[in-house]
Short mmCIF file of C-alpha atoms in Angstrom, two decimals:
data_model
loop_
_atom_site.label_atom_id
_atom_site.label_comp_id
_atom_site.label_asym_id
_atom_site.label_seq_id
_atom_site.Cartn_x
_atom_site.Cartn_y
_atom_site.Cartn_z
CA MET A 1 -3.89 -12.77 -48.67
CA THR A 2 -2.27 -15.54 -46.66
CA ASP A 3 -3.95 -18.87 -45.95
CA THR A 4 -4.09 -19.69 -42.24
CA ASP A 5 -4.74 -22.87 -40.35
CA PRO A 6 -7.81 -22.45 -38.08
CA GLY A 7 -5.95 -24.27 -35.37
CA THR A 8 -2.89 -22.03 -35.48
CA GLY A 9 -4.27 -19.40 -33.07
CA LEU A 10 -5.26 -22.05 -30.55
CA ASP A 11 -1.88 -23.75 -30.85
CA THR A 12 -0.09 -20.44 -30.33
CA ALA A 13 -2.14 -19.66 -27.23
CA ARG A 14 -1.50 -23.14 -25.87
CA ASP A 15 2.24 -22.76 -26.49
CA SER A 16 2.24 -19.38 -24.73
CA VAL A 17 0.53 -20.81 -21.66
CA ALA A 18 2.92 -23.77 -21.60
CA SER A 19 5.89 -21.44 -21.90
CA ALA A 20 4.61 -19.26 -19.07
CA LEU A 21 4.11 -22.28 -16.86
CA GLU A 22 7.58 -23.55 -17.63
CA GLN A 23 9.15 -20.20 -16.78
CA GLY A 24 7.03 -19.63 -13.67
CA ARG A 25 5.43 -16.44 -14.99
CA VAL A 26 1.78 -17.26 -14.30
CA GLU A 27 0.12 -14.38 -12.45
CA SER A 28 -2.21 -14.73 -9.49
CA HIS A 29 -5.87 -13.91 -10.13
CA LEU A 30 -5.89 -11.90 -6.88
CA ASN A 31 -2.77 -9.87 -7.66
CA PRO A 32 -2.63 -8.00 -10.97
CA PRO A 33 0.70 -7.97 -12.85
CA PRO A 34 3.08 -5.24 -11.61
CA SER A 35 3.41 -2.15 -13.77
CA TYR A 36 4.43 1.49 -13.46
CA ASP A 37 1.95 2.43 -16.20
CA LEU A 38 -1.20 3.92 -14.69
CA ALA A 39 -3.16 2.70 -17.71
CA ASP A 40 -2.61 -0.82 -16.37
CA HIS A 41 -4.33 0.16 -13.12
CA PRO A 42 -7.69 1.73 -14.06
CA VAL A 43 -9.96 3.39 -11.53
CA PRO A 44 -11.88 0.55 -9.85
CA THR A 45 -15.65 0.31 -9.94
CA GLY A 46 -16.00 -1.93 -6.91
CA ARG A 47 -17.00 -4.95 -8.98
CA GLU A 48 -13.41 -6.15 -9.35
CA GLU A 49 -12.43 -9.10 -7.17
CA VAL A 50 -9.56 -7.16 -5.59
CA TRP A 51 -11.77 -4.17 -4.75
CA ARG A 52 -15.18 -5.62 -3.95
CA PHE A 53 -14.71 -5.47 -0.17
CA THR A 54 -13.37 -1.89 -0.08
CA PRO A 55 -15.79 1.05 0.50
CA LEU A 56 -14.66 3.16 -2.47
CA LYS A 57 -16.85 6.15 -1.63
CA ARG A 58 -15.13 6.52 1.73
CA LEU A 59 -11.69 6.85 0.12
CA ARG A 60 -12.46 10.53 -0.49
CA GLY A 61 -11.01 10.81 -3.97
CA ILE A 62 -7.60 9.20 -3.44
CA LEU A 63 -7.99 6.92 -6.44
CA ASP A 64 -8.59 9.88 -8.77
CA GLY A 65 -4.84 10.56 -8.61
CA GLU A 66 -4.91 14.31 -7.99
CA ALA A 67 -1.46 15.91 -7.73
CA SER A 68 -0.43 17.16 -4.31
CA ASP A 69 2.70 18.57 -2.71
CA LYS A 70 1.57 17.81 0.85
CA GLN A 71 3.87 15.65 2.95
CA LEU A 72 3.77 13.83 6.25
CA ARG A 73 6.03 15.20 8.96
CA ARG A 74 8.95 12.82 9.37
CA GLU A 75 10.89 12.01 12.53
CA ALA A 76 13.48 9.26 12.80
CA THR A 77 15.65 7.53 15.38
CA LEU A 78 18.70 6.30 13.48
CA PRO A 79 21.53 4.23 14.99
CA GLU A 80 25.06 4.90 13.80
CA GLY A 81 25.59 3.66 10.26
CA VAL A 82 21.92 3.85 9.22
CA THR A 83 20.90 6.67 6.87
CA LEU A 84 17.62 8.20 5.75
CA THR A 85 17.91 10.12 2.49
CA GLU A 86 15.80 11.33 -0.42
CA ILE A 87 16.29 9.68 -3.80
CA THR A 88 14.64 9.88 -7.21
CA ALA A 89 12.05 7.44 -8.50
CA GLU A 90 14.62 6.25 -11.03
CA GLN A 91 17.10 5.46 -8.25
CA ALA A 92 14.41 3.50 -6.42
CA ARG A 93 14.02 1.29 -9.50
CA GLU A 94 17.77 0.81 -9.73
CA ILE A 95 17.85 -0.37 -6.12
CA GLY A 96 15.42 -3.08 -7.11
CA GLU A 97 12.05 -2.00 -5.77
CA LEU A 98 9.04 -4.10 -6.72
CA ALA A 99 6.85 -2.38 -9.30
CA PRO A 100 3.33 -1.35 -8.23
CA ASN A 101 0.62 -3.97 -8.60
CA ASP A 102 -2.40 -1.84 -7.73
CA ARG A 103 -3.64 1.66 -8.45
CA PRO A 104 -2.79 3.29 -5.08
CA SER A 105 0.85 2.19 -5.20
CA ALA A 106 1.19 3.17 -8.87
CA LEU A 107 -0.26 6.62 -8.09
CA ALA A 108 2.13 6.96 -5.16
CA VAL A 109 5.16 6.34 -7.37
CA ALA A 110 3.85 8.69 -10.06
CA ASN A 111 2.95 11.56 -7.72
CA ALA A 112 5.38 11.41 -4.78
CA GLY A 113 8.17 13.21 -6.66
CA GLY A 114 10.83 10.80 -5.48
CA ALA A 115 11.35 8.36 -2.65
CA VAL A 116 12.80 8.18 0.84
CA LEU A 117 15.55 5.57 1.29
CA LEU A 118 16.21 3.97 4.67
CA ASP A 119 19.55 2.24 4.23
CA VAL A 120 21.19 -0.36 6.48
CA PRO A 121 24.66 -1.20 5.10
CA ALA A 122 26.00 -4.70 4.61
CA ASP A 123 27.31 -6.61 7.65
CA LEU A 124 25.86 -4.11 10.14
CA GLU A 125 24.09 -5.87 13.03
CA LEU A 126 21.86 -3.58 15.09
CA ASP A 127 20.60 -4.20 18.63
CA SER A 128 17.09 -5.65 18.33
CA THR A 129 15.99 -3.91 21.56
CA GLU A 130 16.74 -0.49 20.03
CA PRO A 131 14.82 -0.43 16.74
CA VAL A 132 15.13 2.07 13.93
CA VAL A 133 11.95 4.12 14.33
CA VAL A 134 10.51 6.31 11.58
CA THR A 135 7.35 8.22 12.54
CA LEU A 136 5.19 9.76 9.80
CA THR A 137 2.57 12.24 11.01
CA GLY A 138 -0.29 13.81 9.06
CA GLU A 139 -1.50 17.33 9.84
CA ASP A 140 -5.01 17.46 8.37
CA ALA A 141 -7.58 14.88 7.33
CA GLU A 142 -8.14 16.73 4.04
CA ASP A 143 -4.46 16.68 3.04
CA LEU A 144 -3.75 14.29 0.18
CA VAL A 145 -0.28 12.81 0.61
CA TRP A 146 1.63 10.46 -1.69
CA GLY A 147 4.32 8.30 -0.10
CA HIS A 148 7.21 6.39 -1.69
CA VAL A 149 9.57 4.58 0.68
CA VAL A 150 12.42 2.14 0.06
CA VAL A 151 14.07 0.14 2.84
CA ARG A 152 17.35 -1.59 1.95
CA LEU A 153 19.25 -4.11 4.06
CA GLY A 154 22.71 -5.03 2.83
CA ARG A 155 24.05 -8.57 2.75
CA PHE A 156 24.34 -10.25 6.16
CA SER A 157 22.99 -7.22 8.01
CA LYS A 158 20.51 -7.42 10.88
CA ALA A 159 17.96 -4.78 11.85
CA THR A 160 14.66 -4.06 13.57
CA ILE A 161 12.59 -1.28 11.97
CA VAL A 162 9.33 0.37 13.05
CA LEU A 163 7.37 2.52 10.58
CA ARG A 164 4.69 4.38 12.56
CA HIS A 165 1.81 6.36 11.04
CA THR A 166 -0.02 8.94 13.18
CA GLY A 167 -2.17 12.05 12.85
CA SER A 168 -4.65 12.69 10.04
CA ALA A 169 -4.36 12.59 6.24
CA ARG A 170 -5.53 10.93 3.08
CA TYR A 171 -2.43 8.83 2.48
CA ALA A 172 -1.52 6.46 -0.32
CA ALA A 173 1.93 4.91 -0.25
CA THR A 174 4.15 2.18 -1.57
CA THR A 175 7.00 0.77 0.51
CA THR A 176 9.53 -1.65 -0.92
CA VAL A 177 11.80 -3.62 1.39
CA VAL A 178 14.90 -5.10 -0.29
CA VAL A 179 16.58 -7.64 1.99
CA GLY A 180 20.04 -8.77 0.89
CA ASP A 181 21.34 -12.33 0.93
CA GLY A 182 21.73 -13.72 4.43
CA ALA A 183 20.24 -10.62 6.08
CA GLU A 184 17.68 -10.64 8.93
CA LEU A 185 14.89 -8.08 9.23
CA ASN A 186 12.18 -7.57 11.83
CA MET A 187 9.84 -4.83 10.56
CA VAL A 188 6.64 -3.42 12.05
CA SER A 189 4.20 -1.19 10.18
CA LEU A 190 1.98 0.53 12.76
CA GLN A 191 -1.22 2.29 11.65
CA ASP A 192 -2.02 4.46 14.68
CA TRP A 193 -3.99 7.14 12.85
CA ALA A 194 -6.66 9.49 14.14
CA ASP A 195 -10.23 8.37 13.51
CA ASP A 196 -10.67 10.47 10.33
CA ALA A 197 -7.61 9.27 8.37
CA VAL A 198 -7.62 7.18 5.18
CA HIS A 199 -4.60 5.02 4.38
CA LEU A 200 -3.99 2.85 1.33
CA GLY A 201 -0.61 1.15 1.67
CA ARG A 202 1.47 -1.55 0.04
CA ASP A 203 4.53 -3.14 1.64
CA ALA A 204 6.41 -5.13 -1.02
CA ILE A 205 9.25 -7.30 0.28
CA ARG A 206 12.09 -8.92 -1.67
CA VAL A 207 13.75 -11.68 0.34
CA GLY A 208 17.32 -12.52 -0.63
CA ARG A 209 18.93 -15.94 -0.71
CA ASP A 210 18.95 -17.49 2.79
CA ALA A 211 17.57 -14.23 4.22
CA SER A 212 14.77 -14.02 6.80
CA VAL A 213 12.05 -11.42 7.24
CA LYS A 214 9.43 -10.92 9.92
CA HIS A 215 6.87 -8.31 8.90
CA THR A 216 4.11 -7.25 11.31
CA SER A 217 1.22 -5.03 10.28
CA VAL A 218 -0.73 -3.44 13.16
CA SER A 219 -3.88 -1.39 12.53
CA PHE A 220 -5.89 0.34 15.23
CA GLY A 221 -6.66 3.87 14.04
CA GLY A 222 -8.10 5.40 10.89
CA ASP A 223 -11.49 5.59 9.23
CA VAL A 224 -10.50 3.36 6.30
CA VAL A 225 -7.20 1.47 6.25
CA ARG A 226 -6.29 -0.92 3.41
CA MET A 227 -2.86 -2.54 3.70
CA HIS A 228 -1.33 -4.93 1.18
CA ALA A 229 1.78 -6.97 2.08
CA ASN A 230 3.60 -8.72 -0.80
CA VAL A 231 6.54 -11.09 -0.57
CA GLN A 232 8.70 -12.60 -3.29
CA TYR A 233 12.10 -14.27 -3.21
CA ASP A 234 15.40 -13.50 -4.91
CA GLY A 235 16.90 -16.92 -4.25
CA PRO A 236 16.44 -20.28 -2.52
CA GLY A 237 16.39 -20.53 1.26
CA GLY A 238 14.50 -17.29 1.97
CA GLU A 239 12.00 -17.21 4.84
CA ALA A 240 9.14 -14.78 5.50
CA GLU A 241 6.90 -14.54 8.56
CA LEU A 242 3.92 -12.23 8.03
CA LEU A 243 2.06 -11.24 11.19
CA GLY A 244 -0.87 -8.92 11.69
CA LEU A 245 -3.01 -7.51 14.47
CA TYR A 246 -6.03 -5.24 14.12
CA PHE A 247 -8.91 -3.94 16.25
CA ALA A 248 -11.90 -2.28 14.55
CA ASP A 249 -14.29 0.01 16.41
CA ALA A 250 -17.71 1.29 15.37
CA GLY A 251 -17.69 2.49 11.76
CA GLN A 252 -14.07 1.57 11.06
CA HIS A 253 -13.03 -0.39 7.96
CA LEU A 254 -9.70 -2.22 8.37
CA GLU A 255 -8.59 -4.33 5.41
CA HIS A 256 -5.44 -6.44 5.11
CA ARG A 257 -4.31 -8.30 2.02
CA LEU A 258 -1.40 -10.75 1.79
CA PHE A 259 0.41 -12.20 -1.20
CA ALA A 260 3.30 -14.63 -0.83
CA ASP A 261 4.78 -15.38 -4.24
CA HIS A 262 6.91 -18.52 -3.99
CA ASN A 263 8.93 -17.96 -7.15
CA GLN A 264 12.06 -19.76 -5.89
CA PRO A 265 12.61 -23.31 -4.60
CA ARG A 266 13.10 -24.19 -0.92
CA THR A 267 11.51 -21.00 0.43
CA LYS A 268 9.16 -20.60 3.39
CA SER A 269 6.28 -18.36 4.38
CA ASN A 270 4.11 -18.32 7.49
CA VAL A 271 1.14 -15.97 7.87
CA VAL A 272 -0.76 -15.31 11.13
CA TYR A 273 -3.24 -12.43 11.39
CA LYS A 274 -5.65 -11.85 14.29
CA GLY A 275 -8.35 -9.24 14.65
CA ALA A 276 -11.16 -8.13 16.93
CA LEU A 277 -14.27 -6.10 16.16
CA GLN A 278 -16.68 -4.12 18.33
CA GLY A 279 -19.37 -1.52 17.77
CA GLN A 280 -22.00 -0.90 15.12
CA GLY A 281 -20.61 -0.97 11.59
CA ALA A 282 -17.13 -2.23 12.50
CA ARG A 283 -15.76 -4.07 9.47
CA THR A 284 -12.59 -6.05 8.88
CA VAL A 285 -11.38 -7.79 5.74
CA TRP A 286 -8.52 -10.26 5.47
CA ILE A 287 -7.54 -11.71 2.09
CA GLY A 288 -4.63 -14.13 2.09
CA ASN A 289 -3.10 -15.57 -1.05
CA VAL A 290 -0.13 -17.84 -1.66
CA LEU A 291 1.09 -18.61 -5.17
CA ILE A 292 3.37 -21.64 -5.51
CA ARG A 293 4.93 -21.52 -8.94
CA LYS A 294 6.11 -24.52 -10.91
CA VAL A 295 9.77 -23.76 -10.14
CA ALA A 296 9.11 -23.52 -6.38
CA GLU A 297 9.80 -27.10 -5.39
CA GLY A 298 10.41 -27.96 -1.76
CA ILE A 299 8.65 -24.89 -0.33
CA GLU A 300 6.67 -24.66 2.93
CA THR A 301 3.78 -22.29 3.53
CA TYR A 302 0.86 -21.80 5.91
CA GLU A 303 -1.61 -18.95 6.36
CA GLU A 304 -3.99 -18.40 9.27
CA ASN A 305 -6.56 -15.75 10.15
CA ARG A 306 -8.64 -15.54 13.36
CA ASN A 307 -11.30 -12.96 14.15
CA LEU A 308 -13.10 -12.34 17.44
CA VAL A 309 -16.46 -10.54 17.21
CA LEU A 310 -17.12 -8.77 20.52
CA THR A 311 -20.50 -7.09 19.92
CA ASP A 312 -23.47 -7.16 17.55
CA GLY A 313 -23.40 -5.07 14.36
CA CYS A 314 -19.91 -6.13 13.19
CA GLN A 315 -18.78 -7.90 10.03
CA ALA A 316 -15.55 -9.83 9.44
CA ASP A 317 -14.62 -11.23 6.01
CA SER A 318 -11.81 -13.77 5.83
CA VAL A 319 -10.72 -15.40 2.57
CA PRO A 320 -7.60 -17.61 2.46
CA ASN A 321 -6.36 -18.79 -0.94
CA LEU A 322 -3.74 -21.20 -2.27
CA GLU A 323 -2.70 -21.32 -5.93
CA ILE A 324 -0.45 -24.31 -6.53
CA GLU A 325 1.36 -25.16 -9.77
CA THR A 326 3.55 -27.99 -8.47
CA GLY A 327 2.99 -30.91 -6.14
CA GLU A 328 6.68 -31.17 -5.25
CA ILE A 329 6.36 -29.21 -2.00
CA GLU A 330 7.04 -29.84 1.68
CA GLY A 331 3.70 -28.50 2.85
CA ALA A 332 0.95 -25.94 2.24
CA GLY A 333 -2.21 -25.13 4.16
CA HIS A 334 -4.50 -22.46 5.51
CA ALA A 335 -7.05 -21.86 8.27
CA SER A 336 -9.67 -19.22 8.97
CA ALA A 337 -12.15 -18.72 11.80
CA THR A 338 -14.52 -15.98 12.94
CA ALA A 339 -16.37 -16.38 16.24
CA ARG A 340 -17.70 -14.69 19.35
CA PHE A 341 -16.38 -15.18 22.89
CA ASP A 342 -16.05 -18.84 23.78
CA ASP A 343 -18.89 -19.55 26.25
CA GLU A 344 -17.00 -22.44 27.84
CA GLN A 345 -13.96 -20.24 28.51
CA LEU A 346 -16.14 -17.53 30.04
CA PHE A 347 -18.05 -20.06 32.16
CA TYR A 348 -14.78 -21.58 33.41
CA LEU A 349 -13.51 -18.18 34.54
CA ARG A 350 -16.82 -17.01 36.05
CA ALA A 351 -17.14 -20.29 37.96
CA ARG A 352 -13.94 -19.32 39.77
CA GLY A 353 -15.29 -16.02 40.97
CA ILE A 354 -14.03 -13.84 38.12
CA SER A 355 -16.45 -11.11 37.00
CA ASP A 356 -17.94 -11.19 33.52
CA ALA A 357 -16.00 -8.07 32.45
CA GLU A 358 -12.71 -9.41 33.76
CA ALA A 359 -13.36 -12.81 32.16
CA ARG A 360 -13.86 -11.20 28.76
CA ARG A 361 -10.74 -9.09 29.21
CA LEU A 362 -8.68 -12.19 30.02
CA VAL A 363 -10.05 -14.10 27.02
CA LEU A 364 -9.22 -11.22 24.68
CA HIS A 365 -5.72 -10.89 26.09
CA GLY A 366 -5.18 -14.60 25.60
CA PHE A 367 -6.43 -14.27 22.03
CA PHE A 368 -3.88 -11.58 21.14
CA GLN A 369 -1.00 -12.23 23.52
CA ASP A 370 0.73 -15.10 21.69
CA LEU A 371 0.85 -12.93 18.56
CA ILE A 372 2.02 -9.81 20.43
CA ARG A 373 4.90 -11.78 21.95
CA LYS A 374 6.11 -12.60 18.45
CA VAL A 375 6.69 -8.93 17.61
CA GLY A 376 10.10 -9.16 19.25
CA ILE A 377 10.32 -5.53 20.45
CA PRO A 378 9.65 -5.38 24.23
CA SER A 379 8.68 -1.69 24.34
CA LEU A 380 6.27 -2.10 21.43
CA GLU A 381 4.80 -5.29 22.88
CA GLU A 382 3.93 -3.38 26.05
CA GLN A 383 2.37 -0.60 23.98
CA LEU A 384 0.26 -3.05 21.96
CA THR A 385 -0.98 -4.79 25.10
CA ALA A 386 -2.01 -1.44 26.57
CA THR A 387 -3.72 -0.44 23.32
CA VAL A 388 -5.73 -3.67 23.24
CA GLU A 389 -6.84 -2.94 26.82
CA ALA A 390 -7.84 0.61 25.88
CA GLU A 391 -9.75 -0.57 22.80
CA LEU A 392 -11.66 -3.14 24.83
CA ALA A 393 -12.54 -0.52 27.45
CA LYS A 394 -14.20 1.65 24.79
CA ASN A 395 -17.14 -0.68 24.43
CA VAL A 396 -17.25 -4.15 25.91
CA LEU A 397 -15.97 -3.40 29.40
CA ASP A 398 -18.01 -0.19 29.65
CA GLU A 399 -21.16 -2.10 28.81
CA LEU A 400 -20.40 -4.74 31.41
CA ALA A 401 -19.24 -2.44 34.22
CA PRO A 402 -21.67 -2.05 37.14
CA ALA A 403 -23.52 1.22 37.56
CA GLY A 404 -21.37 3.87 39.17
CA ALA A 405 -18.10 2.09 38.38
CA SER A 406 -15.26 4.25 37.07
#
């Protein structure tokens, strides 16, 4: 039997924490440590902080992890030099994908039977007005589909990529984006599902030294959509702009989670998400989190979420977070607001002879338009503007239209 000092255990724990702080390995309380082991991602009960906003019963068994050989139909528009190939899960790890940090992404890796690699070679600069478009289409709302996607941009390359989801399915997927040093990426993830689809997705982005990434997540369709965008940096000088736009109708649940992990010095992140809600039971959730590690001196970060509630019976949750381990930063902040139409704006427009319906349409367009213009893809910007108009017409404008109006 060995004598022990009662204080030894406490000292050891204190030393471990100090060592973790020194090495920048402290984990965020809102983002579990990454792991490929499913045992590290147990089935949630709904009481966990990272799951308490999600309607688990409406996920229709996705989190049980049932095996399935169903796939989404894939169509792609590929410029010369860009390839789309199938690789193994082991090859995806070798490329440098980020390990799963939640149960849906871990299940996707375990059950997808390999990954799809979209590869942009080094030094290739693509025309931003002609994006690489990959469309994934589900055939049946009861189909369970596991997705595993890797996007790789070589050093000093430049590309615009659109990943579009349509049709119906129960879909859980993990997408890793590896952006090489000095590369520039503009990527849009568009959730344009049918009303009965369920989508649990994670977009994990590695930003190389002096590289820049703009990632836009757009959610209109689906019954339940839960998207999680993660960013971390492979070297100083990396920049990430995370944008989001969503519009929830009656009964829809649209949830977006953000995690910017500033694990390198002199990096930047800027987050702007905007959403609108209309109809009974429409629900949106936005959870933003920025972790500034001890080693991340000289970083800049800001996160913002705005929600516009158009009718009664809606609920919008918005929770920005900052976790800061060093004060040696250039700037960090966040903002969140949820409100109805601005009465002063509506009065101003109506006082100039504009109808109530048209005034509300103009206010909503103004709310979204500055964000839509940042997408940087003219054809998609036009589509998003038209979709916002169509969404508004479903409820608000119909209610306000005079009798007999078409």
